[in-house]
Amino acid sequence: MKAKTNTRGWIPRSRALALGVLALGAGALGVVHLGCGAETAFDCDRVCTRYKDCYDASYDVGACRDRCRQNAESDATVKAKADACEACIGDMSCLSATFNCSQDCSAIVP
């Protein structure tokens, strides 16, 4: 659908403003929707990868991430635990993370 233009070939300001507002609104909704899943995926991936790096080189990070994601979508507590675990482990050594973060991380990894 072609927008109406004035004699100079420009779109009137009010129409351009309305189109801009609609585009921004649609974009914002898309970012909010995608952002939720992406954040959970990142939290889960980081926690699962850290477990593999620290404790079990053959640990299936993909299965852990998928399980964590599914659980986080159906249970806000799991999402909160993934966030808390990720925040807790930060740059800690594996040994420090074990002693300081086990309560938060136990809902995500064994």
Coordinates of C-alpha atoms in Angstrom, one line a residue:
M1 CA 0.0 0.0 0.0
K2 CA 1.5 3.3 -1.1
A3 CA 1.2 6.2 1.3
K4 CA -0.4 9.4 0.0
T5 CA 2.1 12.1 -0.7
N6 CA 1.7 15.9 -1.2
T7 CA 2.7 17.7 -4.4
R8 CA 6.4 17.6 -3.4
G9 CA 6.4 13.8 -3.0
W10 CA 6.6 13.9 0.8
I11 CA 4.4 12.1 3.3
P12 CA 2.4 14.6 5.5
R13 CA 3.9 15.0 9.0
S14 CA 0.9 13.7 10.8
R15 CA 0.8 10.5 8.7
A16 CA 4.6 10.1 9.0
L17 CA 4.4 10.5 12.8
A18 CA 1.6 8.0 13.1
L19 CA 3.5 5.5 11.0
G20 CA 6.6 6.1 13.1
V21 CA 4.7 5.5 16.4
L22 CA 3.2 2.3 15.0
A23 CA 6.6 1.0 13.9
L24 CA 8.2 1.9 17.3
G25 CA 5.4 0.2 19.2
A26 CA 5.6 -3.0 17.1
G27 CA 9.3 -3.1 17.5
A28 CA 9.1 -2.6 21.3
L29 CA 6.6 -5.4 21.6
G30 CA 8.9 -7.7 19.6
V31 CA 11.9 -6.9 21.8
V32 CA 9.9 -7.4 25.0
H33 CA 8.6 -10.8 23.8
L34 CA 12.0 -12.0 22.6
G35 CA 13.8 -10.5 25.5
C36 CA 12.1 -12.8 28.1
G37 CA 13.1 -16.0 26.4
A38 CA 16.6 -14.8 25.5
E39 CA 17.3 -13.8 29.1
T40 CA 16.2 -17.2 30.4
A41 CA 18.2 -19.0 27.7
F42 CA 21.3 -17.0 28.6
D43 CA 20.9 -17.6 32.4
C44 CA 20.4 -21.3 31.8
D45 CA 23.2 -21.6 29.3
R46 CA 25.8 -19.9 31.5
V47 CA 24.9 -22.0 34.5
C48 CA 24.9 -25.3 32.6
T49 CA 28.2 -24.4 30.8
R50 CA 29.8 -23.5 34.1
Y51 CA 28.8 -26.9 35.6
K52 CA 30.4 -28.6 32.7
D53 CA 33.5 -26.6 32.9
C54 CA 33.9 -27.1 36.7
Y55 CA 32.6 -30.6 37.3
D56 CA 31.9 -32.9 34.4
A57 CA 33.5 -32.4 31.0
S58 CA 31.0 -34.8 29.4
Y59 CA 27.9 -33.0 30.8
D60 CA 25.2 -32.4 28.2
V61 CA 24.9 -28.6 28.3
G62 CA 22.2 -28.6 25.5
A63 CA 19.9 -30.9 27.5
C64 CA 20.5 -29.0 30.7
R65 CA 19.7 -25.7 28.9
D66 CA 16.5 -27.1 27.4
R67 CA 15.4 -28.6 30.7
C68 CA 16.1 -25.3 32.5
R69 CA 14.3 -23.2 29.9
Q70 CA 11.2 -25.4 30.0
N71 CA 11.1 -25.4 33.8
A72 CA 11.7 -21.6 33.9
E73 CA 8.8 -21.0 31.5
S74 CA 6.4 -23.0 33.7
D75 CA 7.8 -22.0 37.1
A76 CA 8.9 -18.4 38.0
T77 CA 10.9 -19.9 40.9
V78 CA 13.2 -21.7 38.5
K79 CA 13.7 -18.5 36.5
A80 CA 14.6 -16.6 39.7
K81 CA 16.9 -19.4 40.8
A82 CA 18.7 -19.3 37.3
D83 CA 19.1 -15.5 37.8
A84 CA 20.4 -15.9 41.3
C85 CA 22.7 -18.7 40.4
E86 CA 24.2 -16.8 37.5
A87 CA 24.6 -13.7 39.7
C88 CA 26.2 -15.7 42.4
I89 CA 28.8 -17.7 40.4
G90 CA 30.0 -14.6 38.5
D91 CA 33.7 -14.8 38.3
M92 CA 34.1 -17.1 41.3
S93 CA 36.4 -20.1 41.1
C94 CA 34.7 -23.4 40.8
L95 CA 35.4 -24.2 44.5
S96 CA 34.1 -20.9 45.7
A97 CA 31.0 -21.2 43.6
T98 CA 30.3 -24.7 45.0
F99 CA 30.3 -23.5 48.6
N100 CA 28.6 -20.1 48.0
C101 CA 26.1 -20.8 45.3
S102 CA 24.9 -24.4 45.8
Q103 CA 21.5 -23.4 47.2
D104 CA 20.7 -21.1 44.2
C105 CA 22.2 -23.4 41.6
S106 CA 20.7 -26.7 42.8
A107 CA 17.4 -26.1 41.0
I108 CA 19.3 -25.9 37.6
V109 CA 22.2 -28.4 37.8
P110 CA 22.8 -31.6 39.8

